[in-house]
Amino acid sequence: AQSVTQPDIHITVSEGASLELRCNYSYGATPYLFWYVQSPGQGLQLLLKYFSGDTLVQGIKGFEAEFKRSQSSFNLRKPSVHWSDAAEYFCAVGARGSQGNLIFGKGTKLSVKP
Amino acid sequence: DVKVTQSSRYLVKRTGEKVFLECVQDMDHENMFWYRQDPGLGLRLIYFSYDVKMKEKGDIPEGYSVSREKKERFSLILESASTNQTSMYLCASSLSGVFGDEQFFGPGTRLTVL
């Protein structure tokens, strides 16, 4: 069965520091991968997605993610964090034959120190 | 822009009441989803629908039912609300896709059952 693991429940970084959020997935073939962000009290917004091709994907708000097949990972990065990036981040994987279903990780909450 | 709207942002109901949560999308998407979100548990799929009048159980369908009479509208029904159904409910929609397409989320309904 497909699964997604986000090992870090909560991360705190200083404003201006770099950020990396980890995501590992379990899937037999090449998955479709997504990162979403959720601000407090809001729905989820797509940051970026990987379907095929270049393994380094650029997204909105200065985020990028790299697909590493050998490590079954799809880590999210940002070179310089802004206070407005404080939110919860979810990694998700799309599975073959799932009728559009996505499997979500449990999320990583990001706090930003001034 | 795709827009997914949910009928209420906040809802307070009493135990035993029948509760309707409505979701409408305006982009002619085939797939629609209902999730509940609880701290530490991430998003859990309740039901999804890949066509009008079609529905499939997700991971936690007990205590819930759904209705999709029109393509743009997907309703979640709590037949007899209980306190353990107090949660954030998120609706999403996506184009039909075999490998899991991007899901677009509504703002969520925070339901409290007293």
PDB file of N, CA and C in Angstrom, chain A residues 27 32 34 36 38 41-46 49 51 88 90 94-102 104-107, chain B residues 9 31 33 35 37 40-43 45 48 50 56 88 90 94 97-108:
ATOM      1  N   TYR A  27       5.889   3.573  -2.660  1.00  0.00           N
ATOM      2  CA  TYR A  27       5.070   3.309  -3.843  1.00  0.00           C
ATOM      3  C   TYR A  27       5.913   2.529  -4.822  1.00  0.00           C
ATOM      4  N   TYR A  32       3.138  10.343  -8.491  1.00  0.00           N
ATOM      5  CA  TYR A  32       2.906  11.777  -8.643  1.00  0.00           C
ATOM      6  C   TYR A  32       3.004  12.358  -7.236  1.00  0.00           C
ATOM      7  N   PHE A  34       3.185  15.785  -4.478  1.00  0.00           N
ATOM      8  CA  PHE A  34       2.656  17.127  -4.249  1.00  0.00           C
ATOM      9  C   PHE A  34       3.126  17.642  -2.894  1.00  0.00           C
ATOM     10  N   TYR A  36       1.614  20.680  -0.306  1.00  0.00           N
ATOM     11  CA  TYR A  36       0.578  21.666  -0.022  1.00  0.00           C
ATOM     12  C   TYR A  36       0.955  22.437   1.239  1.00  0.00           C
ATOM     13  N   GLN A  38      -0.870  24.880   4.388  1.00  0.00           N
ATOM     14  CA  GLN A  38      -2.129  25.266   5.031  1.00  0.00           C
ATOM     15  C   GLN A  38      -1.859  26.327   6.090  1.00  0.00           C
ATOM     16  N   GLY A  41      -6.472  27.884  10.005  1.00  0.00           N
ATOM     17  CA  GLY A  41      -7.893  28.080   9.740  1.00  0.00           C
ATOM     18  C   GLY A  41      -8.275  28.090   8.274  1.00  0.00           C
ATOM     19  N   GLN A  42      -7.344  27.708   7.411  1.00  0.00           N
ATOM     20  CA  GLN A  42      -7.598  27.758   5.963  1.00  0.00           C
ATOM     21  C   GLN A  42      -7.557  26.374   5.341  1.00  0.00           C
ATOM     22  N   GLY A  43      -7.958  26.315   4.076  1.00  0.00           N
ATOM     23  CA  GLY A  43      -7.809  25.086   3.317  1.00  0.00           C
ATOM     24  C   GLY A  43      -6.373  24.923   2.850  1.00  0.00           C
ATOM     25  N   LEU A  44      -6.136  23.887   2.061  1.00  0.00           N
ATOM     26  CA  LEU A  44      -4.790  23.598   1.568  1.00  0.00           C
ATOM     27  C   LEU A  44      -4.575  24.261   0.211  1.00  0.00           C
ATOM     28  N   GLN A  45      -3.368  24.780   0.022  1.00  0.00           N
ATOM     29  CA  GLN A  45      -2.988  25.401  -1.237  1.00  0.00           C
ATOM     30  C   GLN A  45      -1.801  24.652  -1.816  1.00  0.00           C
ATOM     31  N   LEU A  46      -1.841  24.366  -3.111  1.00  0.00           N
ATOM     32  CA  LEU A  46      -0.750  23.650  -3.750  1.00  0.00           C
ATOM     33  C   LEU A  46       0.481  24.531  -3.878  1.00  0.00           C
ATOM     34  N   LYS A  49       4.229  20.450  -7.652  1.00  0.00           N
ATOM     35  CA  LYS A  49       3.915  19.052  -7.944  1.00  0.00           C
ATOM     36  C   LYS A  49       4.959  18.488  -8.885  1.00  0.00           C
ATOM     37  N   PHE A  51       5.310  15.328 -11.682  1.00  0.00           N
ATOM     38  CA  PHE A  51       4.689  14.230 -12.423  1.00  0.00           C
ATOM     39  C   PHE A  51       5.749  13.417 -13.161  1.00  0.00           C
ATOM     40  N   GLU A  88       1.360  24.993   8.169  1.00  0.00           N
ATOM     41  CA  GLU A  88       1.548  23.542   8.180  1.00  0.00           C
ATOM     42  C   GLU A  88       1.718  23.074   6.733  1.00  0.00           C
ATOM     43  N   PHE A  90       2.036  19.851   3.971  1.00  0.00           N
ATOM     44  CA  PHE A  90       1.648  18.462   3.742  1.00  0.00           C
ATOM     45  C   PHE A  90       2.247  17.960   2.436  1.00  0.00           C
ATOM     46  N   GLY A  94       0.164  10.595  -5.325  1.00  0.00           N
ATOM     47  CA  GLY A  94      -0.927  10.074  -6.129  1.00  0.00           C
ATOM     48  C   GLY A  94      -0.560   8.685  -6.602  1.00  0.00           C
ATOM     49  N   ALA A  95      -1.531   7.799  -6.537  1.00  0.00           N
ATOM     50  CA  ALA A  95      -1.261   6.396  -6.847  1.00  0.00           C
ATOM     51  C   ALA A  95      -2.030   5.952  -8.077  1.00  0.00           C
ATOM     52  N   ARG A  96      -1.432   5.033  -8.818  1.00  0.00           N
ATOM     53  CA  ARG A  96      -2.070   4.486 -10.023  1.00  0.00           C
ATOM     54  C   ARG A  96      -3.380   3.795  -9.672  1.00  0.00           C
ATOM     55  N   GLY A  97      -4.379   4.076 -10.465  1.00  0.00           N
ATOM     56  CA  GLY A  97      -5.655   3.403 -10.278  1.00  0.00           C
ATOM     57  C   GLY A  97      -6.423   3.870  -9.067  1.00  0.00           C
ATOM     58  N   SER A  98      -6.070   5.008  -8.546  1.00  0.00           N
ATOM     59  CA  SER A  98      -6.691   5.461  -7.304  1.00  0.00           C
ATOM     60  C   SER A  98      -7.864   6.386  -7.552  1.00  0.00           C
ATOM     61  N   GLN A  99      -8.230   6.586  -8.810  1.00  0.00           N
ATOM     62  CA  GLN A  99      -9.347   7.470  -9.151  1.00  0.00           C
ATOM     63  C   GLN A  99      -9.158   8.865  -8.590  1.00  0.00           C
ATOM     64  N   GLY A 100      -7.964   9.347  -8.689  1.00  0.00           N
ATOM     65  CA  GLY A 100      -7.705  10.716  -8.278  1.00  0.00           C
ATOM     66  C   GLY A 100      -7.398  10.877  -6.811  1.00  0.00           C
ATOM     67  N   ASN A 101      -7.373   9.784  -6.057  1.00  0.00           N
ATOM     68  CA  ASN A 101      -7.074   9.911  -4.633  1.00  0.00           C
ATOM     69  C   ASN A 101      -5.618  10.271  -4.390  1.00  0.00           C
ATOM     70  N   LEU A 102      -5.399  11.051  -3.360  1.00  0.00           N
ATOM     71  CA  LEU A 102      -4.054  11.344  -2.895  1.00  0.00           C
ATOM     72  C   LEU A 102      -3.904  10.798  -1.483  1.00  0.00           C
ATOM     73  N   PHE A 104      -1.989  11.516   1.907  1.00  0.00           N
ATOM     74  CA  PHE A 104      -1.321  12.646   2.557  1.00  0.00           C
ATOM     75  C   PHE A 104      -0.474  12.184   3.730  1.00  0.00           C
ATOM     76  N   GLY A 105       0.660  12.869   3.918  1.00  0.00           N
ATOM     77  CA  GLY A 105       1.400  12.721   5.163  1.00  0.00           C
ATOM     78  C   GLY A 105       0.678  13.445   6.278  1.00  0.00           C
ATOM     79  N   LYS A 106       1.155  13.270   7.487  1.00  0.00           N
ATOM     80  CA  LYS A 106       0.489  13.863   8.643  1.00  0.00           C
ATOM     81  C   LYS A 106       0.831  15.332   8.850  1.00  0.00           C
ATOM     82  N   GLY A 107       1.749  15.848   8.072  1.00  0.00           N
ATOM     83  CA  GLY A 107       2.031  17.271   8.101  1.00  0.00           C
ATOM     84  C   GLY A 107       3.216  17.633   8.978  1.00  0.00           C
TER      85      GLY A 107
ATOM     86  N   ARG B   9     -18.164  28.217   7.438  1.00  0.00           N
ATOM     87  CA  ARG B   9     -16.812  28.152   7.989  1.00  0.00           C
ATOM     88  C   ARG B   9     -16.828  27.560   9.396  1.00  0.00           C
ATOM     89  N   ASN B  31     -13.989  14.611 -10.018  1.00  0.00           N
ATOM     90  CA  ASN B  31     -13.754  14.025  -8.700  1.00  0.00           C
ATOM     91  C   ASN B  31     -14.005  15.028  -7.587  1.00  0.00           C
ATOM     92  N   PHE B  33     -14.055  15.153  -3.055  1.00  0.00           N
ATOM     93  CA  PHE B  33     -13.573  14.434  -1.876  1.00  0.00           C
ATOM     94  C   PHE B  33     -14.039  15.152  -0.607  1.00  0.00           C
ATOM     95  N   TYR B  35     -12.689  15.182   3.426  1.00  0.00           N
ATOM     96  CA  TYR B  35     -11.713  14.780   4.423  1.00  0.00           C
ATOM     97  C   TYR B  35     -12.113  15.366   5.774  1.00  0.00           C
ATOM     98  N   GLN B  37      -9.906  16.600   9.257  1.00  0.00           N
ATOM     99  CA  GLN B  37      -8.556  16.887   9.692  1.00  0.00           C
ATOM    100  C   GLN B  37      -8.551  17.080  11.199  1.00  0.00           C
ATOM    101  N   GLY B  40      -2.458  16.055  14.600  1.00  0.00           N
ATOM    102  CA  GLY B  40      -1.632  14.856  14.715  1.00  0.00           C
ATOM    103  C   GLY B  40      -2.051  13.705  13.830  1.00  0.00           C
ATOM    104  N   LEU B  41      -3.220  13.808  13.212  1.00  0.00           N
ATOM    105  CA  LEU B  41      -3.704  12.714  12.365  1.00  0.00           C
ATOM    106  C   LEU B  41      -3.698  13.078  10.884  1.00  0.00           C
ATOM    107  N   GLY B  42      -3.432  14.325  10.574  1.00  0.00           N
ATOM    108  CA  GLY B  42      -3.404  14.746   9.177  1.00  0.00           C
ATOM    109  C   GLY B  42      -4.786  14.723   8.561  1.00  0.00           C
ATOM    110  N   LEU B  43      -4.845  14.509   7.249  1.00  0.00           N
ATOM    111  CA  LEU B  43      -6.107  14.436   6.516  1.00  0.00           C
ATOM    112  C   LEU B  43      -6.515  12.987   6.354  1.00  0.00           C
ATOM    113  N   LEU B  45      -9.453  10.553   4.603  1.00  0.00           N
ATOM    114  CA  LEU B  45     -10.494  10.570   3.584  1.00  0.00           C
ATOM    115  C   LEU B  45     -11.754   9.891   4.102  1.00  0.00           C
ATOM    116  N   PHE B  48     -15.315   9.761  -1.327  1.00  0.00           N
ATOM    117  CA  PHE B  48     -15.059  10.494  -2.551  1.00  0.00           C
ATOM    118  C   PHE B  48     -16.037  10.068  -3.628  1.00  0.00           C
ATOM    119  N   TYR B  50     -16.393  10.068  -8.034  1.00  0.00           N
ATOM    120  CA  TYR B  50     -15.740  10.312  -9.313  1.00  0.00           C
ATOM    121  C   TYR B  50     -16.741  10.577 -10.431  1.00  0.00           C
ATOM    122  N   GLU B  56     -17.667   6.470  -3.264  1.00  0.00           N
ATOM    123  CA  GLU B  56     -16.819   5.407  -2.770  1.00  0.00           C
ATOM    124  C   GLU B  56     -16.416   5.736  -1.338  1.00  0.00           C
ATOM    125  N   MET B  88     -12.339  19.530  11.835  1.00  0.00           N
ATOM    126  CA  MET B  88     -12.300  20.373  10.645  1.00  0.00           C
ATOM    127  C   MET B  88     -12.600  19.476   9.448  1.00  0.00           C
ATOM    128  N   LEU B  90     -12.772  19.230   5.337  1.00  0.00           N
ATOM    129  CA  LEU B  90     -12.261  19.843   4.111  1.00  0.00           C
ATOM    130  C   LEU B  90     -12.838  19.128   2.901  1.00  0.00           C
ATOM    131  N   SER B  94     -11.002  17.553  -8.109  1.00  0.00           N
ATOM    132  CA  SER B  94      -9.926  17.402  -9.084  1.00  0.00           C
ATOM    133  C   SER B  94     -10.504  16.911 -10.407  1.00  0.00           C
ATOM    134  N   GLY B  97      -8.463  11.667 -13.317  1.00  0.00           N
ATOM    135  CA  GLY B  97      -7.094  11.287 -13.627  1.00  0.00           C
ATOM    136  C   GLY B  97      -6.789   9.915 -13.070  1.00  0.00           C
ATOM    137  N   VAL B  98      -6.040   9.174 -13.796  1.00  0.00           N
ATOM    138  CA  VAL B  98      -5.713   7.825 -13.347  1.00  0.00           C
ATOM    139  C   VAL B  98      -4.665   7.854 -12.258  1.00  0.00           C
ATOM    140  N   PHE B  99      -3.753   8.839 -12.323  1.00  0.00           N
ATOM    141  CA  PHE B  99      -2.600   8.814 -11.426  1.00  0.00           C
ATOM    142  C   PHE B  99      -2.695   9.800 -10.279  1.00  0.00           C
ATOM    143  N   GLY B 100      -3.840  10.363 -10.080  1.00  0.00           N
ATOM    144  CA  GLY B 100      -3.937  11.283  -8.945  1.00  0.00           C
ATOM    145  C   GLY B 100      -3.621  12.690  -9.362  1.00  0.00           C
ATOM    146  N   ASP B 101      -4.645  13.460  -9.693  1.00  0.00           N
ATOM    147  CA  ASP B 101      -4.445  14.826 -10.121  1.00  0.00           C
ATOM    148  C   ASP B 101      -4.429  15.764  -8.935  1.00  0.00           C
ATOM    149  N   GLU B 102      -3.950  16.975  -9.185  1.00  0.00           N
ATOM    150  CA  GLU B 102      -3.947  18.001  -8.166  1.00  0.00           C
ATOM    151  C   GLU B 102      -5.348  18.193  -7.616  1.00  0.00           C
ATOM    152  N   GLN B 103      -5.461  18.245  -6.314  1.00  0.00           N
ATOM    153  CA  GLN B 103      -6.742  18.509  -5.680  1.00  0.00           C
ATOM    154  C   GLN B 103      -6.794  19.977  -5.253  1.00  0.00           C
ATOM    155  N   PHE B 104      -7.965  20.568  -5.459  1.00  0.00           N
ATOM    156  CA  PHE B 104      -8.205  21.952  -5.064  1.00  0.00           C
ATOM    157  C   PHE B 104      -9.126  21.927  -3.845  1.00  0.00           C
ATOM    158  N   PHE B 105      -8.732  22.653  -2.820  1.00  0.00           N
ATOM    159  CA  PHE B 105      -9.424  22.566  -1.546  1.00  0.00           C
ATOM    160  C   PHE B 105     -10.286  23.788  -1.262  1.00  0.00           C
ATOM    161  N   GLY B 106     -11.381  23.544  -0.563  1.00  0.00           N
ATOM    162  CA  GLY B 106     -12.169  24.621   0.002  1.00  0.00           C
ATOM    163  C   GLY B 106     -11.548  25.113   1.301  1.00  0.00           C
ATOM    164  N   PRO B 107     -12.135  26.161   1.909  1.00  0.00           N
ATOM    165  CA  PRO B 107     -11.554  26.760   3.107  1.00  0.00           C
ATOM    166  C   PRO B 107     -11.777  25.945   4.380  1.00  0.00           C
ATOM    167  N   GLY B 108     -12.655  24.946   4.309  1.00  0.00           N
ATOM    168  CA  GLY B 108     -12.891  24.117   5.485  1.00  0.00           C
ATOM    169  C   GLY B 108     -14.094  24.575   6.298  1.00  0.00           C
TER     170      GLY B 108
END
